[in-house]
N, C-alpha and C. Protein backbone atom coordinates (compact mmCIF):
# COMPACT_ATOMS: atom_id res chain seq x y z
N MET A 1 62.90 75.97 131.80
CA MET A 1 64.14 75.49 131.26
C MET A 1 63.92 75.14 129.79
N THR A 2 64.90 75.47 128.99
CA THR A 2 64.78 75.20 127.57
C THR A 2 65.91 74.29 127.13
N ASP A 3 65.72 73.70 125.98
CA ASP A 3 66.76 72.84 125.45
C ASP A 3 67.77 73.59 124.58
N GLU A 4 67.54 74.87 124.41
CA GLU A 4 68.45 75.64 123.58
C GLU A 4 69.70 76.00 124.36
N ARG A 5 70.78 76.07 123.64
CA ARG A 5 72.04 76.46 124.28
C ARG A 5 72.05 77.97 124.49
N ASP A 6 72.86 78.39 125.44
CA ASP A 6 73.01 79.82 125.67
C ASP A 6 73.76 80.44 124.50
N ARG A 7 73.37 81.62 124.14
CA ARG A 7 74.04 82.36 123.08
C ARG A 7 75.18 83.16 123.71
N HIS A 8 76.40 82.91 123.22
CA HIS A 8 77.56 83.61 123.74
C HIS A 8 77.87 84.81 122.86
N GLU A 9 78.22 85.92 123.51
CA GLU A 9 78.61 87.08 122.74
C GLU A 9 79.99 86.87 122.12
N ILE A 10 80.87 86.22 122.87
CA ILE A 10 82.20 85.95 122.37
C ILE A 10 82.17 84.57 121.73
N PRO A 11 82.52 84.47 120.47
CA PRO A 11 82.46 83.13 119.86
C PRO A 11 83.52 82.21 120.47
N LEU A 12 83.14 81.00 120.71
CA LEU A 12 84.06 80.01 121.26
C LEU A 12 84.92 79.46 120.13
N GLU A 13 86.19 79.44 120.34
CA GLU A 13 87.12 78.96 119.33
C GLU A 13 87.95 77.83 119.92
N PRO A 14 88.55 76.99 119.08
CA PRO A 14 89.31 75.87 119.64
C PRO A 14 90.59 76.32 120.34
N PHE A 15 91.16 77.47 119.95
CA PHE A 15 92.40 77.93 120.57
C PHE A 15 92.18 79.34 121.10
N PRO A 16 92.82 79.70 122.22
CA PRO A 16 92.64 81.05 122.75
C PRO A 16 93.21 82.09 121.78
N VAL A 17 92.56 83.20 121.71
CA VAL A 17 92.98 84.29 120.83
C VAL A 17 93.34 85.48 121.70
N TYR A 18 94.44 86.12 121.38
CA TYR A 18 94.86 87.30 122.13
C TYR A 18 93.97 88.48 121.75
N ARG A 19 93.39 89.12 122.73
CA ARG A 19 92.52 90.27 122.49
C ARG A 19 93.23 91.51 123.02
N GLN A 20 93.21 92.55 122.25
CA GLN A 20 93.91 93.78 122.62
C GLN A 20 93.23 94.46 123.80
N GLU A 21 91.94 94.53 123.80
CA GLU A 21 91.23 95.24 124.85
C GLU A 21 91.15 94.37 126.10
N SER A 22 91.28 94.97 127.25
CA SER A 22 91.20 94.25 128.51
C SER A 22 89.94 94.70 129.24
N PRO A 23 89.19 93.81 129.81
CA PRO A 23 88.00 94.21 130.54
C PRO A 23 88.33 94.81 131.91
N PHE A 24 89.60 94.71 132.34
CA PHE A 24 89.99 95.20 133.65
C PHE A 24 90.76 96.51 133.50
N PRO A 25 90.45 97.51 134.32
CA PRO A 25 91.21 98.78 134.24
C PRO A 25 92.61 98.58 134.81
N PRO A 26 93.59 99.36 134.37
CA PRO A 26 94.94 99.23 134.92
C PRO A 26 94.96 99.60 136.39
N LEU A 27 95.80 98.89 137.16
CA LEU A 27 95.85 99.09 138.60
C LEU A 27 96.69 100.30 139.01
N ASP A 28 97.66 100.69 138.23
CA ASP A 28 98.58 101.74 138.67
C ASP A 28 98.10 103.14 138.34
N ASP A 29 96.84 103.33 137.95
CA ASP A 29 96.35 104.68 137.65
C ASP A 29 96.26 105.55 138.89
N GLY A 30 95.64 105.09 139.92
CA GLY A 30 95.45 105.91 141.11
C GLY A 30 96.53 105.68 142.15
N LEU A 31 97.46 104.75 141.92
CA LEU A 31 98.48 104.45 142.91
C LEU A 31 99.77 105.18 142.58
N THR A 32 100.46 105.57 143.60
CA THR A 32 101.78 106.18 143.39
C THR A 32 102.80 105.23 143.95
N SER A 33 103.86 105.04 143.24
CA SER A 33 104.91 104.16 143.72
C SER A 33 105.88 104.94 144.58
N GLY A 34 106.49 104.28 145.53
CA GLY A 34 107.45 104.91 146.42
C GLY A 34 108.71 105.30 145.67
N PRO A 35 109.56 106.06 146.33
CA PRO A 35 110.78 106.49 145.66
C PRO A 35 111.68 105.30 145.37
N GLY A 36 112.06 105.16 144.14
CA GLY A 36 112.99 104.11 143.74
C GLY A 36 112.34 102.76 143.55
N ASP A 37 111.07 102.61 143.85
CA ASP A 37 110.41 101.32 143.65
C ASP A 37 110.08 101.17 142.17
N PRO A 38 110.39 100.04 141.61
CA PRO A 38 109.99 99.85 140.22
C PRO A 38 108.49 99.62 140.14
N LEU A 39 107.94 99.80 138.99
CA LEU A 39 106.51 99.58 138.81
C LEU A 39 106.16 98.12 139.02
N SER A 40 107.11 97.24 138.78
CA SER A 40 106.88 95.82 138.96
C SER A 40 108.01 95.24 139.81
N ASP A 41 107.70 94.25 140.61
CA ASP A 41 108.74 93.61 141.41
C ASP A 41 109.34 92.40 140.69
N TRP A 42 108.97 92.20 139.44
CA TRP A 42 109.48 91.06 138.69
C TRP A 42 110.93 91.30 138.32
N ASN A 43 111.76 90.32 138.59
CA ASN A 43 113.18 90.42 138.27
C ASN A 43 113.49 89.29 137.30
N GLN A 44 113.90 89.63 136.11
CA GLN A 44 114.13 88.61 135.08
C GLN A 44 115.26 87.66 135.46
N SER A 45 116.25 88.13 136.21
CA SER A 45 117.40 87.26 136.53
C SER A 45 117.18 86.47 137.81
N ALA A 46 116.01 86.61 138.43
CA ALA A 46 115.76 85.90 139.69
C ALA A 46 115.54 84.42 139.43
N ASP A 47 115.97 83.61 140.39
CA ASP A 47 115.77 82.17 140.33
C ASP A 47 115.14 81.74 141.65
N ALA A 48 114.12 80.94 141.59
CA ALA A 48 113.42 80.52 142.81
C ALA A 48 114.33 79.73 143.74
N HIS A 49 115.37 79.09 143.19
CA HIS A 49 116.27 78.31 144.03
C HIS A 49 117.27 79.19 144.76
N ASP A 50 117.33 80.48 144.43
CA ASP A 50 118.24 81.39 145.12
C ASP A 50 117.63 81.94 146.39
N LEU A 51 116.35 81.69 146.62
CA LEU A 51 115.70 82.22 147.80
C LEU A 51 116.26 81.54 149.05
N PRO A 52 116.39 82.29 150.12
CA PRO A 52 116.88 81.66 151.36
C PRO A 52 115.84 80.69 151.89
N THR A 53 116.31 79.57 152.35
CA THR A 53 115.41 78.56 152.92
C THR A 53 115.75 78.38 154.39
N ARG A 54 114.77 78.03 155.14
CA ARG A 54 114.96 77.82 156.56
C ARG A 54 115.43 76.40 156.79
N GLU A 55 116.46 76.25 157.61
CA GLU A 55 117.04 74.94 157.85
C GLU A 55 116.19 74.18 158.88
N ASN A 56 116.13 72.88 158.70
CA ASN A 56 115.42 72.03 159.63
C ASN A 56 116.11 72.10 160.98
N ARG A 57 115.33 72.32 162.04
CA ARG A 57 115.93 72.46 163.38
C ARG A 57 116.58 71.17 163.85
N LEU A 58 115.98 70.04 163.50
CA LEU A 58 116.54 68.76 163.92
C LEU A 58 117.88 68.51 163.22
N ALA A 59 117.98 68.89 161.95
CA ALA A 59 119.24 68.73 161.23
C ALA A 59 120.32 69.63 161.82
N ALA A 60 119.94 70.86 162.20
CA ALA A 60 120.91 71.77 162.81
C ALA A 60 121.37 71.22 164.16
N LEU A 61 120.45 70.69 164.94
CA LEU A 61 120.81 70.11 166.23
C LEU A 61 121.72 68.90 166.05
N GLY A 62 121.40 68.07 165.05
CA GLY A 62 122.24 66.91 164.79
C GLY A 62 123.64 67.30 164.35
N ARG A 63 123.74 68.35 163.56
CA ARG A 63 125.06 68.79 163.12
C ARG A 63 125.85 69.39 164.30
N PHE A 64 125.11 70.03 165.23
CA PHE A 64 125.77 70.58 166.40
C PHE A 64 126.21 69.46 167.35
N ALA A 65 125.36 68.47 167.55
CA ALA A 65 125.67 67.38 168.48
C ALA A 65 126.69 66.42 167.89
N PHE A 66 126.59 66.16 166.59
CA PHE A 66 127.50 65.24 165.92
C PHE A 66 128.13 65.95 164.72
N PRO A 67 129.16 66.73 164.96
CA PRO A 67 129.75 67.47 163.85
C PRO A 67 130.34 66.51 162.82
N PRO A 68 130.33 66.90 161.55
CA PRO A 68 130.87 66.01 160.52
C PRO A 68 132.36 65.81 160.72
N SER A 69 132.79 64.60 160.46
CA SER A 69 134.21 64.29 160.64
C SER A 69 135.00 64.88 159.48
N PRO A 70 136.28 65.12 159.72
CA PRO A 70 137.09 65.64 158.62
C PRO A 70 137.22 64.60 157.51
N PRO A 71 137.45 65.04 156.28
CA PRO A 71 137.58 64.08 155.19
C PRO A 71 138.78 63.16 155.40
N LEU A 72 138.65 61.93 154.89
CA LEU A 72 139.70 60.94 155.07
C LEU A 72 140.90 61.25 154.17
N ASP A 73 142.07 60.92 154.69
CA ASP A 73 143.27 61.04 153.87
C ASP A 73 143.44 59.75 153.07
N ASP A 74 144.51 59.64 152.33
CA ASP A 74 144.72 58.47 151.47
C ASP A 74 144.80 57.18 152.27
N GLU A 75 145.44 57.24 153.44
CA GLU A 75 145.55 56.03 154.27
C GLU A 75 144.18 55.61 154.81
N GLY A 76 143.36 56.56 155.19
CA GLY A 76 142.01 56.25 155.67
C GLY A 76 141.14 55.69 154.57
N LEU A 77 141.26 56.24 153.36
CA LEU A 77 140.50 55.70 152.23
C LEU A 77 140.92 54.27 151.91
N ALA A 78 142.24 54.01 151.96
CA ALA A 78 142.73 52.66 151.68
C ALA A 78 142.23 51.68 152.75
N ALA A 79 142.23 52.09 154.01
CA ALA A 79 141.75 51.22 155.08
C ALA A 79 140.25 50.93 154.91
N ARG A 80 139.48 51.96 154.53
CA ARG A 80 138.05 51.75 154.31
C ARG A 80 137.81 50.78 153.15
N ASP A 81 138.59 50.92 152.09
CA ASP A 81 138.45 50.02 150.94
C ASP A 81 138.83 48.59 151.31
N ARG A 82 139.87 48.42 152.14
CA ARG A 82 140.25 47.07 152.58
C ARG A 82 139.16 46.44 153.44
N ARG A 83 138.55 47.23 154.33
CA ARG A 83 137.46 46.71 155.15
C ARG A 83 136.28 46.28 154.28
N TRP A 84 135.93 47.10 153.30
CA TRP A 84 134.81 46.76 152.42
C TRP A 84 135.12 45.48 151.64
N THR A 85 136.34 45.37 151.12
CA THR A 85 136.73 44.19 150.35
C THR A 85 136.72 42.94 151.24
N SER A 86 137.26 43.07 152.44
CA SER A 86 137.30 41.93 153.36
C SER A 86 135.89 41.46 153.71
N ARG A 87 135.00 42.39 153.98
CA ARG A 87 133.62 42.01 154.32
C ARG A 87 132.92 41.36 153.14
N THR A 88 133.16 41.88 151.95
CA THR A 88 132.53 41.30 150.76
C THR A 88 133.02 39.88 150.53
N ILE A 89 134.31 39.64 150.67
CA ILE A 89 134.86 38.30 150.48
C ILE A 89 134.33 37.36 151.56
N LEU A 90 134.25 37.83 152.79
CA LEU A 90 133.76 36.99 153.89
C LEU A 90 132.29 36.61 153.68
N VAL A 91 131.46 37.56 153.29
CA VAL A 91 130.04 37.27 153.05
C VAL A 91 129.88 36.31 151.88
N SER A 92 130.67 36.51 150.82
CA SER A 92 130.59 35.60 149.67
C SER A 92 131.03 34.19 150.05
N ALA A 93 132.10 34.08 150.84
CA ALA A 93 132.58 32.77 151.25
C ALA A 93 131.54 32.05 152.12
N LEU A 94 130.91 32.78 153.05
CA LEU A 94 129.88 32.17 153.90
C LEU A 94 128.67 31.75 153.07
N PHE A 95 128.28 32.58 152.11
CA PHE A 95 127.16 32.25 151.23
C PHE A 95 127.47 30.96 150.47
N LEU A 96 128.67 30.85 149.91
CA LEU A 96 129.03 29.65 149.17
C LEU A 96 129.17 28.44 150.08
N LEU A 97 129.67 28.66 151.29
CA LEU A 97 129.83 27.56 152.24
C LEU A 97 128.48 26.97 152.63
N VAL A 98 127.45 27.81 152.68
CA VAL A 98 126.13 27.32 153.06
C VAL A 98 125.37 26.79 151.85
N PHE A 99 125.30 27.57 150.76
CA PHE A 99 124.44 27.21 149.64
C PHE A 99 125.13 26.37 148.56
N ASN A 100 126.43 26.17 148.67
CA ASN A 100 127.14 25.33 147.72
C ASN A 100 128.08 24.41 148.49
N ALA A 101 127.57 23.81 149.57
CA ALA A 101 128.37 23.01 150.47
C ALA A 101 128.85 21.72 149.82
N VAL A 102 128.23 21.27 148.76
CA VAL A 102 128.60 20.01 148.13
C VAL A 102 129.88 20.15 147.29
N SER A 103 130.29 21.37 146.98
CA SER A 103 131.49 21.56 146.15
C SER A 103 132.77 21.02 146.80
N PRO A 104 133.04 21.31 148.09
CA PRO A 104 134.24 20.71 148.68
C PRO A 104 134.17 19.18 148.72
N LEU A 105 132.95 18.64 148.87
CA LEU A 105 132.79 17.19 148.86
C LEU A 105 133.12 16.62 147.48
N ASN A 106 132.60 17.26 146.44
CA ASN A 106 132.93 16.81 145.08
C ASN A 106 134.41 16.97 144.77
N TRP A 107 135.01 18.06 145.25
CA TRP A 107 136.44 18.27 145.03
C TRP A 107 137.26 17.17 145.71
N SER A 108 136.88 16.83 146.94
CA SER A 108 137.65 15.82 147.67
C SER A 108 137.53 14.44 147.03
N ARG A 109 136.40 14.15 146.41
CA ARG A 109 136.22 12.86 145.74
C ARG A 109 137.07 12.74 144.48
N GLN A 110 137.47 13.87 143.89
CA GLN A 110 138.27 13.85 142.67
C GLN A 110 139.77 13.80 142.95
N GLN A 111 140.18 13.98 144.19
CA GLN A 111 141.61 14.02 144.53
C GLN A 111 142.14 12.61 144.81
N ALA A 112 143.45 12.52 144.71
CA ALA A 112 144.11 11.25 145.05
C ALA A 112 143.96 11.00 146.54
N PRO A 113 143.82 9.73 146.94
CA PRO A 113 143.64 9.43 148.36
C PRO A 113 144.83 9.91 149.19
N SER A 114 144.54 10.63 150.24
CA SER A 114 145.56 11.09 151.18
C SER A 114 144.85 11.47 152.48
N TRP A 115 145.65 11.86 153.46
CA TRP A 115 145.07 12.24 154.74
C TRP A 115 144.21 13.48 154.58
N LEU A 116 144.69 14.48 153.83
CA LEU A 116 143.95 15.72 153.62
C LEU A 116 142.65 15.46 152.86
N GLN A 117 142.73 14.63 151.84
CA GLN A 117 141.54 14.32 151.05
C GLN A 117 140.49 13.62 151.89
N GLY A 118 140.91 12.66 152.70
CA GLY A 118 139.98 11.93 153.57
C GLY A 118 139.35 12.84 154.62
N THR A 119 140.15 13.74 155.18
CA THR A 119 139.63 14.66 156.20
C THR A 119 138.61 15.62 155.60
N VAL A 120 138.95 16.19 154.44
CA VAL A 120 138.03 17.11 153.78
C VAL A 120 136.75 16.39 153.38
N GLN A 121 136.86 15.17 152.91
CA GLN A 121 135.68 14.42 152.49
C GLN A 121 134.78 14.12 153.69
N GLN A 122 135.36 13.69 154.81
CA GLN A 122 134.55 13.38 155.98
C GLN A 122 133.88 14.64 156.54
N MET A 123 134.63 15.73 156.62
CA MET A 123 134.05 16.97 157.14
C MET A 123 132.95 17.50 156.21
N SER A 124 133.17 17.35 154.91
CA SER A 124 132.17 17.82 153.95
C SER A 124 130.90 16.99 154.01
N GLU A 125 131.04 15.68 154.19
CA GLU A 125 129.86 14.83 154.30
C GLU A 125 129.02 15.20 155.52
N VAL A 126 129.69 15.47 156.65
CA VAL A 126 128.97 15.88 157.86
C VAL A 126 128.30 17.24 157.63
N TRP A 127 129.02 18.20 157.02
CA TRP A 127 128.49 19.54 156.78
C TRP A 127 127.28 19.50 155.83
N VAL A 128 127.38 18.72 154.77
CA VAL A 128 126.27 18.60 153.82
C VAL A 128 125.07 17.95 154.50
N GLY A 129 125.32 16.95 155.33
CA GLY A 129 124.23 16.30 156.06
C GLY A 129 123.53 17.24 157.02
N GLN A 130 124.31 18.07 157.72
CA GLN A 130 123.72 19.03 158.66
C GLN A 130 122.89 20.08 157.93
N LEU A 131 123.38 20.54 156.78
CA LEU A 131 122.63 21.56 156.03
C LEU A 131 121.40 20.97 155.36
N ALA A 132 121.45 19.67 155.02
CA ALA A 132 120.29 19.03 154.39
C ALA A 132 119.10 18.99 155.35
N VAL A 133 119.37 18.96 156.65
CA VAL A 133 118.30 18.97 157.65
C VAL A 133 117.46 20.25 157.52
N PHE A 134 118.12 21.37 157.22
CA PHE A 134 117.43 22.65 157.09
C PHE A 134 116.90 22.91 155.68
N GLY A 135 117.20 22.04 154.74
CA GLY A 135 116.73 22.20 153.37
C GLY A 135 117.49 23.24 152.57
N VAL A 136 118.70 23.54 152.99
CA VAL A 136 119.50 24.56 152.31
C VAL A 136 119.97 24.06 150.95
N ASP A 137 120.08 22.75 150.78
CA ASP A 137 120.58 22.20 149.52
C ASP A 137 119.48 22.05 148.46
N MET A 138 118.24 22.36 148.79
CA MET A 138 117.15 22.18 147.84
C MET A 138 117.26 23.09 146.61
N PRO A 139 117.62 24.38 146.73
CA PRO A 139 117.76 25.19 145.51
C PRO A 139 118.84 24.64 144.57
N ARG A 140 119.96 24.21 145.13
CA ARG A 140 121.04 23.67 144.30
C ARG A 140 120.58 22.38 143.62
N GLN A 141 119.88 21.54 144.36
CA GLN A 141 119.38 20.29 143.77
C GLN A 141 118.35 20.57 142.68
N GLY A 142 117.50 21.56 142.89
CA GLY A 142 116.51 21.92 141.88
C GLY A 142 117.16 22.41 140.59
N VAL A 143 118.19 23.24 140.73
CA VAL A 143 118.90 23.73 139.55
C VAL A 143 119.60 22.58 138.84
N ARG A 144 120.19 21.67 139.62
CA ARG A 144 120.89 20.52 139.01
C ARG A 144 119.91 19.60 138.29
N GLU A 145 118.75 19.36 138.90
CA GLU A 145 117.75 18.51 138.24
C GLU A 145 117.23 19.16 136.96
N ALA A 146 117.04 20.47 136.98
CA ALA A 146 116.60 21.16 135.77
C ALA A 146 117.67 21.08 134.68
N TRP A 147 118.94 21.20 135.08
CA TRP A 147 120.03 21.10 134.12
C TRP A 147 120.09 19.69 133.52
N MET A 148 119.96 18.67 134.35
CA MET A 148 120.00 17.29 133.86
C MET A 148 118.82 17.01 132.94
N ALA A 149 117.64 17.52 133.28
CA ALA A 149 116.47 17.31 132.42
C ALA A 149 116.67 18.00 131.08
N ALA A 150 117.23 19.20 131.09
CA ALA A 150 117.48 19.91 129.83
C ALA A 150 118.57 19.21 129.02
N ARG A 151 119.53 18.63 129.70
CA ARG A 151 120.62 17.93 129.03
C ARG A 151 120.14 16.64 128.36
N GLU A 152 119.17 16.00 128.96
CA GLU A 152 118.66 14.74 128.41
C GLU A 152 117.61 14.94 127.32
N MET A 153 117.15 16.16 127.11
CA MET A 153 116.15 16.40 126.08
C MET A 153 116.78 16.23 124.70
N ARG A 154 116.03 15.58 123.80
CA ARG A 154 116.52 15.33 122.44
C ARG A 154 115.38 15.55 121.46
N PHE A 155 115.75 15.80 120.23
CA PHE A 155 114.78 15.87 119.16
C PHE A 155 114.31 14.44 118.86
N PRO A 156 113.14 14.28 118.23
CA PRO A 156 112.61 12.92 117.98
C PRO A 156 113.57 12.05 117.16
N SER A 157 114.28 12.59 116.21
CA SER A 157 115.15 11.76 115.38
C SER A 157 116.55 11.63 115.95
N GLN A 158 116.83 12.23 117.09
CA GLN A 158 118.16 12.22 117.66
C GLN A 158 118.33 11.02 118.58
N GLU A 159 119.58 10.53 118.65
CA GLU A 159 119.84 9.40 119.53
C GLU A 159 119.84 9.82 120.99
N PRO A 160 119.63 8.92 121.91
CA PRO A 160 119.52 9.29 123.33
C PRO A 160 120.83 9.87 123.84
N ALA A 161 120.69 10.65 124.95
CA ALA A 161 121.84 11.32 125.55
C ALA A 161 122.74 10.30 126.23
N PRO A 162 124.04 10.59 126.28
CA PRO A 162 124.93 9.69 127.03
C PRO A 162 124.61 9.75 128.50
N PRO A 163 124.93 8.70 129.24
CA PRO A 163 124.61 8.70 130.67
C PRO A 163 125.37 9.80 131.42
N ALA A 164 124.72 10.33 132.44
CA ALA A 164 125.33 11.41 133.23
C ALA A 164 126.48 10.86 134.06
N PRO A 165 127.51 11.64 134.26
CA PRO A 165 128.64 11.17 135.07
C PRO A 165 128.31 11.09 136.52
């Protein structure tokens, strides 16, 4: 073994260079093409996405067993939109009822005394107490405490913040 590099007959260059001579003989010299066959099967206008593809058997069976329903008319589209809207409003209301349960309590405390105000206040106090057992009010309390802490922050030369309501 030697430390010398192999001597190449073809000089190595940084970029490939087109060479006119080919080391391989042409293939179509001894072959005869059939009648009407082109010398090449390459079709310039062909697209690989135009080739026929085999359909998945499970998808075909599913389409046979459960045929697609006809498209909805305007009344069906309106009914679907109403269902979606109703569900969205219901989920939002339940989310707020659980995670912002103190809002009806605060609202009832701001109203003039009446039978409705007293009923809402008592029901809200019970609801907030029940949810506090599960710790559902902790995210709201954390956000409120962070807001109060940010509200009370002052620059060194600034006077203290007014008391929170």
